[in-house]
mmCIF file of C-alpha atoms in Angstrom:
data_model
loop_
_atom_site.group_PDB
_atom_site.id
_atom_site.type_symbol
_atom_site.label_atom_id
_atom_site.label_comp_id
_atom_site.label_asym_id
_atom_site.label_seq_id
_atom_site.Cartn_x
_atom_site.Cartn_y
_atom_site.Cartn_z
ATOM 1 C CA UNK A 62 59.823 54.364 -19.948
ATOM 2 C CA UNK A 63 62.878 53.342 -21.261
ATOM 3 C CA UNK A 64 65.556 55.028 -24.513
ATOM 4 C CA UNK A 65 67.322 53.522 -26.879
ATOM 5 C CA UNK A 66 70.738 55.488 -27.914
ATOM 6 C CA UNK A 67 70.647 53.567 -31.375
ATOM 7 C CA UNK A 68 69.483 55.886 -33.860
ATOM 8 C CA UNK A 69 68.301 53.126 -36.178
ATOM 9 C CA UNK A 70 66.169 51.215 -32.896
ATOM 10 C CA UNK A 71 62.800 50.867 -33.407
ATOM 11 C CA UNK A 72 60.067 52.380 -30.640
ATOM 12 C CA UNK A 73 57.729 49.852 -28.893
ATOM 13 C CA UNK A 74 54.404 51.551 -27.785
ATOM 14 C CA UNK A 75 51.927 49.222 -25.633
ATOM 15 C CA UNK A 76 48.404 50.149 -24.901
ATOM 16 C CA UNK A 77 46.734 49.532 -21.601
ATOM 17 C CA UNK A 78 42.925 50.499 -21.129
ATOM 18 C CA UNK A 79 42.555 51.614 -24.778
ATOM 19 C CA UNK A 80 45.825 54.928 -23.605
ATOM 20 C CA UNK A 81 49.244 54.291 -25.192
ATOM 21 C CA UNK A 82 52.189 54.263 -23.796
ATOM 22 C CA UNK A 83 56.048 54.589 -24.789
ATOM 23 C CA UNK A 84 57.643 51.648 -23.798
ATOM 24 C CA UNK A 85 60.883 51.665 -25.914
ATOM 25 C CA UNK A 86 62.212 54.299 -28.079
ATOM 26 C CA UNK A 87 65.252 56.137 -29.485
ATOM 27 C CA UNK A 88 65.779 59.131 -27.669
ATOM 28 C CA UNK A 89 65.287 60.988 -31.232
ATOM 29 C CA UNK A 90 61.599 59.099 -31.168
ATOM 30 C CA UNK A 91 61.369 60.511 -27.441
ATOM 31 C CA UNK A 92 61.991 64.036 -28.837
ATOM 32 C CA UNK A 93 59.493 63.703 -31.725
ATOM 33 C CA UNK A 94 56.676 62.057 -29.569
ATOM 34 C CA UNK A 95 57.156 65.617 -27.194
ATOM 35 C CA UNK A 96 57.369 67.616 -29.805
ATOM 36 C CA UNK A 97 54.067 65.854 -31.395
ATOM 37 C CA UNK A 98 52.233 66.342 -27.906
ATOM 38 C CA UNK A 99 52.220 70.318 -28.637
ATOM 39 C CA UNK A 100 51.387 69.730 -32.567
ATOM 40 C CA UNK A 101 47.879 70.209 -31.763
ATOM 41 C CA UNK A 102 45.663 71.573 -28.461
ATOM 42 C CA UNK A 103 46.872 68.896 -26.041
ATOM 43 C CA UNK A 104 44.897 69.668 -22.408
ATOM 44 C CA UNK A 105 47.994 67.557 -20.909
ATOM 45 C CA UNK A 106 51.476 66.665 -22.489
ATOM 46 C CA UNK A 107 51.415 63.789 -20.540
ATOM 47 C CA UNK A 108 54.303 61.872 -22.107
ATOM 48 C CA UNK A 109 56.610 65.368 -22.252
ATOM 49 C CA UNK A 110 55.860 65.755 -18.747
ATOM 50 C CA UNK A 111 57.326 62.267 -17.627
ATOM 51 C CA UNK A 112 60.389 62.865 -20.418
ATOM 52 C CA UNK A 113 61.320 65.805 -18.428
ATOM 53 C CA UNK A 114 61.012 64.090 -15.296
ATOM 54 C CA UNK A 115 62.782 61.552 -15.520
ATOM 55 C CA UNK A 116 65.071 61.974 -18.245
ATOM 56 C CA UNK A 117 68.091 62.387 -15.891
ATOM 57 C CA UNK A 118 68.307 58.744 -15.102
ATOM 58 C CA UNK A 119 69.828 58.370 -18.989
ATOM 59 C CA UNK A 120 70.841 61.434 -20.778
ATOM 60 C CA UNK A 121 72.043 64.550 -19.374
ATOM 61 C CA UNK A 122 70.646 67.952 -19.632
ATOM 62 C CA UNK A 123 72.887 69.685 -22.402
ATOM 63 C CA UNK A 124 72.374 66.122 -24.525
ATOM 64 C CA UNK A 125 68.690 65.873 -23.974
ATOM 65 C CA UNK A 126 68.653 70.117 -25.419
ATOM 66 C CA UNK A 127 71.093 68.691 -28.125
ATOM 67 C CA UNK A 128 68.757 66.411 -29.109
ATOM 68 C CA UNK A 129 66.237 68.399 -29.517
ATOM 69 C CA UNK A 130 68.278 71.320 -31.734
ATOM 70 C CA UNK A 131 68.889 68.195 -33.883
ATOM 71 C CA UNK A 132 65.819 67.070 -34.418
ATOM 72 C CA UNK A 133 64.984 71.261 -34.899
ATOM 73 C CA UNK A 134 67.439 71.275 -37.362
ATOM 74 C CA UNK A 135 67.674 68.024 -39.047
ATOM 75 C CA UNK A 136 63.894 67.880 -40.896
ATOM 76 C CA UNK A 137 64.881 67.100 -44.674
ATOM 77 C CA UNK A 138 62.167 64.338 -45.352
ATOM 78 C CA UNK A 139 59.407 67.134 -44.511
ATOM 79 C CA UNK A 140 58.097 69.603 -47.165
ATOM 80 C CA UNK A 141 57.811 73.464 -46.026
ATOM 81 C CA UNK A 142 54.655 73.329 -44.226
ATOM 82 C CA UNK A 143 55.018 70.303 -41.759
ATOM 83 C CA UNK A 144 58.986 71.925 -41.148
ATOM 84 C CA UNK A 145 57.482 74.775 -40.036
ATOM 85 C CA UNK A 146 54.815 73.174 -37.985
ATOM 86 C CA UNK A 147 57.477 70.782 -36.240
ATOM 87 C CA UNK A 148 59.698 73.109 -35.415
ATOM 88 C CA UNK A 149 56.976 75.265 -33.326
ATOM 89 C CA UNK A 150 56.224 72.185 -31.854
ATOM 90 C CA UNK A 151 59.769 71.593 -30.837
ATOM 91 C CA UNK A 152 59.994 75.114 -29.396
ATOM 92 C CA UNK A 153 56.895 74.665 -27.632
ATOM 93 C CA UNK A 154 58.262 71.480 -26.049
ATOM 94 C CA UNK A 155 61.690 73.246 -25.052
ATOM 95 C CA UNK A 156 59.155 76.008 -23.382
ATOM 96 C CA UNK A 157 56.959 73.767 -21.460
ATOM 97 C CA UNK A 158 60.527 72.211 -20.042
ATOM 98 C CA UNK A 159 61.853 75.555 -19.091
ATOM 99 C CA UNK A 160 58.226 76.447 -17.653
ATOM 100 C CA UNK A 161 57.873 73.051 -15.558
ATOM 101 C CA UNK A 162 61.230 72.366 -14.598
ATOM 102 C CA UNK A 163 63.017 75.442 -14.568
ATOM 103 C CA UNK A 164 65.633 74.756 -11.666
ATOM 104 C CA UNK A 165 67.047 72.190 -14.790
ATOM 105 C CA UNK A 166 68.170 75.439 -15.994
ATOM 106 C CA UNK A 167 69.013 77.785 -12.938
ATOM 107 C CA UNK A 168 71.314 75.150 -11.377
ATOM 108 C CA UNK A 169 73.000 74.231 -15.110
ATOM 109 C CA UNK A 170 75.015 77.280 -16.330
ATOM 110 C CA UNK A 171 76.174 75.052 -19.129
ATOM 111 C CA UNK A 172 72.795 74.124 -19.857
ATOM 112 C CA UNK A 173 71.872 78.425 -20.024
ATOM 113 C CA UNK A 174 74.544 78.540 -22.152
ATOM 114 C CA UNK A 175 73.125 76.048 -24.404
ATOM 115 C CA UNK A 176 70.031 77.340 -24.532
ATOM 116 C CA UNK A 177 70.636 80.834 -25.347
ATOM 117 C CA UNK A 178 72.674 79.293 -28.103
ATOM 118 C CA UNK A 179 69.894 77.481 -29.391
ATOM 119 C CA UNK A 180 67.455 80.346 -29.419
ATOM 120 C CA UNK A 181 70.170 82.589 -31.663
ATOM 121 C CA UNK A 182 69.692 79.328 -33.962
ATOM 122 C CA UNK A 183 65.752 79.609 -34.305
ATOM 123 C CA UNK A 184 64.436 81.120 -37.625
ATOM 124 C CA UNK A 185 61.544 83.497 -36.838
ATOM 125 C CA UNK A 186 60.543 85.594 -33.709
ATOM 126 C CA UNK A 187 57.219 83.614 -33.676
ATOM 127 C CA UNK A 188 59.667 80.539 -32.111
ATOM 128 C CA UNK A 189 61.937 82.800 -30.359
ATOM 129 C CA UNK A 190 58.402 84.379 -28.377
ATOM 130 C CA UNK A 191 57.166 80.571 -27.631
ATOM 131 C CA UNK A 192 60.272 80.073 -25.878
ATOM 132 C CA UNK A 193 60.653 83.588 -24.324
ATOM 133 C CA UNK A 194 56.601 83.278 -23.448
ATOM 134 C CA UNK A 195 57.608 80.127 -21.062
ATOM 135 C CA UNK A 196 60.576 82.048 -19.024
ATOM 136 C CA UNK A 197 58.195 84.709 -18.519
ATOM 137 C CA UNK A 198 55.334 82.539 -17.271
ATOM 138 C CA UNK A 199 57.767 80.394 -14.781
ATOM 139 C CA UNK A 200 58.609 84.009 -13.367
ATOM 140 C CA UNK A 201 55.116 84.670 -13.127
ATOM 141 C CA UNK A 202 54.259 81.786 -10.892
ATOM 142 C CA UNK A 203 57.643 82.559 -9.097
ATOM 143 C CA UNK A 204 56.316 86.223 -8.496
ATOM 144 C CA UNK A 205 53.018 84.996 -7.513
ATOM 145 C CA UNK A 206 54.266 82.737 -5.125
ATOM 146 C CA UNK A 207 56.484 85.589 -3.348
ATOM 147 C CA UNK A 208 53.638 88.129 -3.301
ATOM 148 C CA UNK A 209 51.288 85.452 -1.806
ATOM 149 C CA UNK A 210 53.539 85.140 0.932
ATOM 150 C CA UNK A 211 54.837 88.542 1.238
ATOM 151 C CA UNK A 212 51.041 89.751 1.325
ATOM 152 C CA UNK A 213 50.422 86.764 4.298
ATOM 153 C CA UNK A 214 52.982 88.582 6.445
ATOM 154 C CA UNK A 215 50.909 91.512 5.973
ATOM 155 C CA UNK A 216 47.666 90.775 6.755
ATOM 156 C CA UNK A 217 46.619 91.724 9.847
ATOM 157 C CA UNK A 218 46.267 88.960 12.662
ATOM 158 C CA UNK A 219 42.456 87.923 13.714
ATOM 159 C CA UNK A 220 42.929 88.599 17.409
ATOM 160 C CA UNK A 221 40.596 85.671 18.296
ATOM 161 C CA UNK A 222 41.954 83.275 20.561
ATOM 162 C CA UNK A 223 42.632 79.733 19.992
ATOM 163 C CA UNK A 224 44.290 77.163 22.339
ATOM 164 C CA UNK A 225 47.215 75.394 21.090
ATOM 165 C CA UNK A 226 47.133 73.125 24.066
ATOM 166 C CA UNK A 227 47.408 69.386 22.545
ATOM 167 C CA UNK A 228 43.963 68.321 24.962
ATOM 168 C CA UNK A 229 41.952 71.204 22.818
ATOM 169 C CA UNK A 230 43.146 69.854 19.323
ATOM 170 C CA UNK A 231 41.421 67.578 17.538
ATOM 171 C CA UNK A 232 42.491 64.402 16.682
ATOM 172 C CA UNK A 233 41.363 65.298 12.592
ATOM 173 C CA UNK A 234 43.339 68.488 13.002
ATOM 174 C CA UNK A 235 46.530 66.784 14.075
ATOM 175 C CA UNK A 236 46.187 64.430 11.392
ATOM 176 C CA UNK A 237 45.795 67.167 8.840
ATOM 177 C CA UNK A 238 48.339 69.506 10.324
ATOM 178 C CA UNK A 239 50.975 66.093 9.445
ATOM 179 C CA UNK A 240 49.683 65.821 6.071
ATOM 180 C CA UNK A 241 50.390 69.104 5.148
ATOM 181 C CA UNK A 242 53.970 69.476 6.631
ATOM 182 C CA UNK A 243 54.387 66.681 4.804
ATOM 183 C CA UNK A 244 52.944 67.528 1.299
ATOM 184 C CA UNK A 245 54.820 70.642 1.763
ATOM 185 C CA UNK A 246 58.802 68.555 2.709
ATOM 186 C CA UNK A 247 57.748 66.322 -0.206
ATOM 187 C CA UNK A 248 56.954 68.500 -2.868
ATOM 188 C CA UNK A 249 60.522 70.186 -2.550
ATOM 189 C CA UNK A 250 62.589 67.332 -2.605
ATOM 190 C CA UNK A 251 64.521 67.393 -5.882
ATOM 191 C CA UNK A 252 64.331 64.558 -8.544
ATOM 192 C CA UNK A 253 68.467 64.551 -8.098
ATOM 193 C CA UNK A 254 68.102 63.652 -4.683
ATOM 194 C CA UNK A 255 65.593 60.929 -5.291
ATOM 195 C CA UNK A 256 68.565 59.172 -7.842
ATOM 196 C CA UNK A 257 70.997 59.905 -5.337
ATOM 197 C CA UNK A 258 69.453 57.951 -2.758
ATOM 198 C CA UNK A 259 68.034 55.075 -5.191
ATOM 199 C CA UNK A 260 71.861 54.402 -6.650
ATOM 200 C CA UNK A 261 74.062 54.701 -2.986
ATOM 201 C CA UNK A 262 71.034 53.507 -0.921
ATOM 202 C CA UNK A 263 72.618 56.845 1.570
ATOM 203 C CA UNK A 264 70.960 59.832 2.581
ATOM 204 C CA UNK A 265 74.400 61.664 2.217
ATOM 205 C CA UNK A 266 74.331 64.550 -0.071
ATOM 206 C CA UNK A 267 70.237 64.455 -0.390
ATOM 207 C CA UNK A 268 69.369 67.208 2.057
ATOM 208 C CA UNK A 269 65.897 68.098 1.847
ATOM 209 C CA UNK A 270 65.110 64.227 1.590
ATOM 210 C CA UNK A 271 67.030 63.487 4.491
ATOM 211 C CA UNK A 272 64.697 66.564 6.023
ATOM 212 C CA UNK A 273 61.765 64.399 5.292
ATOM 213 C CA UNK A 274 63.349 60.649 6.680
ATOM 214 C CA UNK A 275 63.939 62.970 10.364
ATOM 215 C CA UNK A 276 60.046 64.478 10.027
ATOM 216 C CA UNK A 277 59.045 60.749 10.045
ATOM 217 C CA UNK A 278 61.204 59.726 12.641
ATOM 218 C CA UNK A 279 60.213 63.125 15.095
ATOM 219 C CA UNK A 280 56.367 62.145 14.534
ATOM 220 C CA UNK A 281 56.895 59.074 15.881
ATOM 221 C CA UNK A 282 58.945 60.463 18.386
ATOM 222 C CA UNK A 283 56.717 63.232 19.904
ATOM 223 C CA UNK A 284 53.915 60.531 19.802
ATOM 224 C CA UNK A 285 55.624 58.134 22.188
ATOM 225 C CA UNK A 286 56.680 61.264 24.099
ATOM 226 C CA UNK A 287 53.415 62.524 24.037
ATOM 227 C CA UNK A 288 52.131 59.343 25.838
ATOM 228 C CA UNK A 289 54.598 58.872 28.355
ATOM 229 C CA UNK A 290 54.625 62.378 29.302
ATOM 230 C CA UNK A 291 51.100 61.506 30.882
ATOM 231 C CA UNK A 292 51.176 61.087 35.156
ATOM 232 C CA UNK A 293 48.547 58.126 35.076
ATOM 233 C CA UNK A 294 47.357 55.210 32.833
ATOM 234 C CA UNK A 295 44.001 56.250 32.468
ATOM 235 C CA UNK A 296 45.887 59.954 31.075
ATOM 236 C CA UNK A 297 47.904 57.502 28.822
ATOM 237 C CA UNK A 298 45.139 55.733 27.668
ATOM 238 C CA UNK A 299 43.088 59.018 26.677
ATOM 239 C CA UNK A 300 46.066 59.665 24.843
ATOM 240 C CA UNK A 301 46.641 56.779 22.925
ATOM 241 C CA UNK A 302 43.190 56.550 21.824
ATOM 242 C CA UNK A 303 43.710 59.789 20.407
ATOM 243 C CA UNK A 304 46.482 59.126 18.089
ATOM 244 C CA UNK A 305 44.448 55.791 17.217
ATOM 245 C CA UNK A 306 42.004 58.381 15.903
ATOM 246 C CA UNK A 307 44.788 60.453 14.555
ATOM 247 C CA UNK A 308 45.975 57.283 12.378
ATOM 248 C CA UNK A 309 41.958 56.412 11.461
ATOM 249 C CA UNK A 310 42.132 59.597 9.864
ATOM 250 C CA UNK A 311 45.449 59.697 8.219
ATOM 251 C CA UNK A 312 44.140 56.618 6.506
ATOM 252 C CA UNK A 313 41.383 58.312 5.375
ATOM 253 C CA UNK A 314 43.424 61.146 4.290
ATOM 254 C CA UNK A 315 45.536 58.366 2.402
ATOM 255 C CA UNK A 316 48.805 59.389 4.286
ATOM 256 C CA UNK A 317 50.048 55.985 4.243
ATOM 257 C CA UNK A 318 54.012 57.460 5.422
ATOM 258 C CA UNK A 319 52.293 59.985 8.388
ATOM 259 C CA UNK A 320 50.123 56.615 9.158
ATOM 260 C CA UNK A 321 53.579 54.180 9.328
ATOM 261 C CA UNK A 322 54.893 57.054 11.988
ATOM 262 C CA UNK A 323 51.983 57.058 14.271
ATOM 263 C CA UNK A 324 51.170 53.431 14.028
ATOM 264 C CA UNK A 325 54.817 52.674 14.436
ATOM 265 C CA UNK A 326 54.543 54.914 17.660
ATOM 266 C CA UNK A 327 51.786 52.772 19.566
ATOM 267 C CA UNK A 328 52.608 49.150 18.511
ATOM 268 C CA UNK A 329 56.264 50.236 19.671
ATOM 269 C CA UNK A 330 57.220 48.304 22.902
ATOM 270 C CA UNK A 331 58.063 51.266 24.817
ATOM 271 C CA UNK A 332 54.317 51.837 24.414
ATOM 272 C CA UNK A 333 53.432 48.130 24.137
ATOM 273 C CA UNK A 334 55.103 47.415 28.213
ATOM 274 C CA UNK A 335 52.679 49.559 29.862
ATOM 275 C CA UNK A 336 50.678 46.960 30.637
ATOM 276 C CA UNK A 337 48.307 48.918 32.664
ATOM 277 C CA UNK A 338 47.699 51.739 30.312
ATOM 278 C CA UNK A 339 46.872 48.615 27.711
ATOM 279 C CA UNK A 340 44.662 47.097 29.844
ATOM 280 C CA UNK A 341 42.207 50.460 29.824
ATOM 281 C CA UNK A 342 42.116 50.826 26.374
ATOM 282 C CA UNK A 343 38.631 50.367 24.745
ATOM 283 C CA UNK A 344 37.750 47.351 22.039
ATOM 284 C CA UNK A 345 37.483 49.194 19.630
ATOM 285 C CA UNK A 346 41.101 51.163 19.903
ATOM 286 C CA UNK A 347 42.769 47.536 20.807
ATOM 287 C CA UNK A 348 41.143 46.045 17.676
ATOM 288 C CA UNK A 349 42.130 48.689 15.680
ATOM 289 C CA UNK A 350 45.746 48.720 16.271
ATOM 290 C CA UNK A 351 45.723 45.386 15.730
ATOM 291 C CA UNK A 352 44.221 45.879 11.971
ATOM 292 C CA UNK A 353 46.649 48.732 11.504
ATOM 293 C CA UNK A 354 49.401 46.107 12.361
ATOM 294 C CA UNK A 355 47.892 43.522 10.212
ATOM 295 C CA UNK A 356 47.736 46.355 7.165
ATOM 296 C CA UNK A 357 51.648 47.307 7.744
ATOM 297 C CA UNK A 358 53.443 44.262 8.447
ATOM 298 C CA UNK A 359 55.976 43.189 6.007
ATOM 299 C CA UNK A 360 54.329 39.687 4.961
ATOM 300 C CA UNK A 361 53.465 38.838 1.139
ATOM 301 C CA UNK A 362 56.274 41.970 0.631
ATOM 302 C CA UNK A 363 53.685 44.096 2.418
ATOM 303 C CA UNK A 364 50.706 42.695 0.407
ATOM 304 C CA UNK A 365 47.814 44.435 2.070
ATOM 305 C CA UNK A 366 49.214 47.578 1.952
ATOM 306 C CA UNK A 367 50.363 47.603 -1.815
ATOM 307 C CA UNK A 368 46.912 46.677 -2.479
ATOM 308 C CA UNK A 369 45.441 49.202 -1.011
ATOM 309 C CA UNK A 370 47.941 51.950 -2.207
ATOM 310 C CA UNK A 371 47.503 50.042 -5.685
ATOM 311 C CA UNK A 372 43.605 51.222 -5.419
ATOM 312 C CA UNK A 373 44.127 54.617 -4.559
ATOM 313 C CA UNK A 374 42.750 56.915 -6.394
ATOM 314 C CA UNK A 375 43.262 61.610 -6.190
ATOM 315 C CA UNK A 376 45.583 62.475 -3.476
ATOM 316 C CA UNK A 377 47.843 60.197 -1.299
ATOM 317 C CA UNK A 378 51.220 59.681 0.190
ATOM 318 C CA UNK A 379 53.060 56.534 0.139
ATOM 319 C CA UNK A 380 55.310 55.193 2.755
ATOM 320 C CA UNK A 381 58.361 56.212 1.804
#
């Protein structure tokens, strides 16, 4: 999705599989196409959602509110009954941002400012509830989150006990236990951070990202040390063949950046020089490693793997 600061530019929607899409528009188009997603009972504001997503890479936050007073404002060529109508709509749109993508406006006194300013602007207290309806529902989920966790600490322990030896884990739990910590270090890394690193190419200044980049690199880590760590090659072997499980299963789980770490570890020539431990390894663990370094390697601009991530379809984490 791209915008258009000429007022006068015309929008270009394509369609792909019968669903259009917003290729080109003025960002006064961008504000009308939101505001028309919440015109009507919309399960999904898809486009609105990807507006305030991304909108940072063109516009900043005050202008993007600015634009959207404007457009509140600025509704001449409409007779009573549509103004009214599109200007509930445009509310509605400012709530689902706040609701969504509140840190915009927790981080941004300016943009608070701006805001409040904007609400002492609208013209009946149906508008002025739609807006104060979304505040109060992203405090909800806020407050729902905190008691969910403050409750955890208080529930009492089972006192049932349950080895947390690495020889009693499972090779599905391990994998599962990695694609959770790293669902949970991905979901909190900031869309700032994400332009920060795409326009320096540096992790500098991009904290909880950088958190995620060291998370990859201690996986594959504690794998190698895991394996070396082991007295004789037949220990080294077992242990292998259990992360070669572990990444069968992070494939599965379509944890493609968990899967990179762990295959990483045991094609890695630290690994790779134990002859002996190599030599004890069954078919089927040898021949998988080699697929796995078949499905990763960089050829055709890492071909196989874009095809499969290209195919996947619910819940999945790309290399990053």
């Amino acid at each position: 999705m791209e915008s258009m600061n000429d007022e006068d530019a015309a929008d270009f929607i394509g369609c792909e599989e019968d669903q259009a899409s917003v290729r080109v528009a003025s960002l006064e188009k961008l504000v009308d196409y939101c505001a028309e997603e919440f015109s009507g009972d919309v399960p999904e504001p898809i486009l609105s959602n990807s507006v305030f997503m991304t909108y940072k890479w063109f516009i900043s936050s005050e202008e993007l509110l600015r634009k959207f007073m404007q457009r509140y404002s600025n509704n001449s060529v409409l007779n009573n009954e549509h103004i009214r109508k599109f200007k509930r709509s445009i509310c509605s749109a400012v709530g689902f941002w706040i609701s969504r993508y509140g840190s915009d406006f927790k981080k941004d006194e300016q943009l608070t400012l701006l805001l409040n300013e904007f609400r002492e602007k609208l013209e009946c207290e149906e508008e002025k509830e739609i807006i104060h309806l979304s505040n109060t529902y992203a405090e909800e989920m806020r407050n729902r989150a905190l008691s969910a966790l403050t409750s955890a600490e208080h529930t009492p322990l089972d006192h049932r006990k349950s080895s947390l030896a690495f020889k009693d884990i499972s090779a599905n739990t391990i994998a599962e236990q990695l694609t959770y910590l790293e669902y949970r270090m991905l979901r909190r890394i900031p869309f700032s951070e994400w332009k920060t690193y795409v326009c320096t190419g540096k992790l500098k200044e991009t904290t909880y990202l950088e958190r995620y980049v060291a998370l990859f690199n201690g996986v594959s880590r504690w794998v190698q040390g895991m394996v070396l760590n082991c007295v004789t090659p037949q220990e080294r072997a077992c242990c292998m063949e259990k992360f070669q499980q572990t990444a069968k299963h992070l494939k599965e789980l379509q944890n493609f950046n968990g899967l990179m770490a762990v295959a990483g570890a045991l094609t890695n020539s630290v690994l790779s020089r134990l002859r002996q431990t190599q030599e004890l390894l069954t078919q089927d663990c040898q021949e998988f490693l080699k697929m796995l370094m078949e499905f990763l390697s960089s050829n055709g601009n890492y071909a196989s793997y874009r095809k499969t991530l290209n195919n996947c379809t619910g819940f999945h984490i790309p290399i990053l």
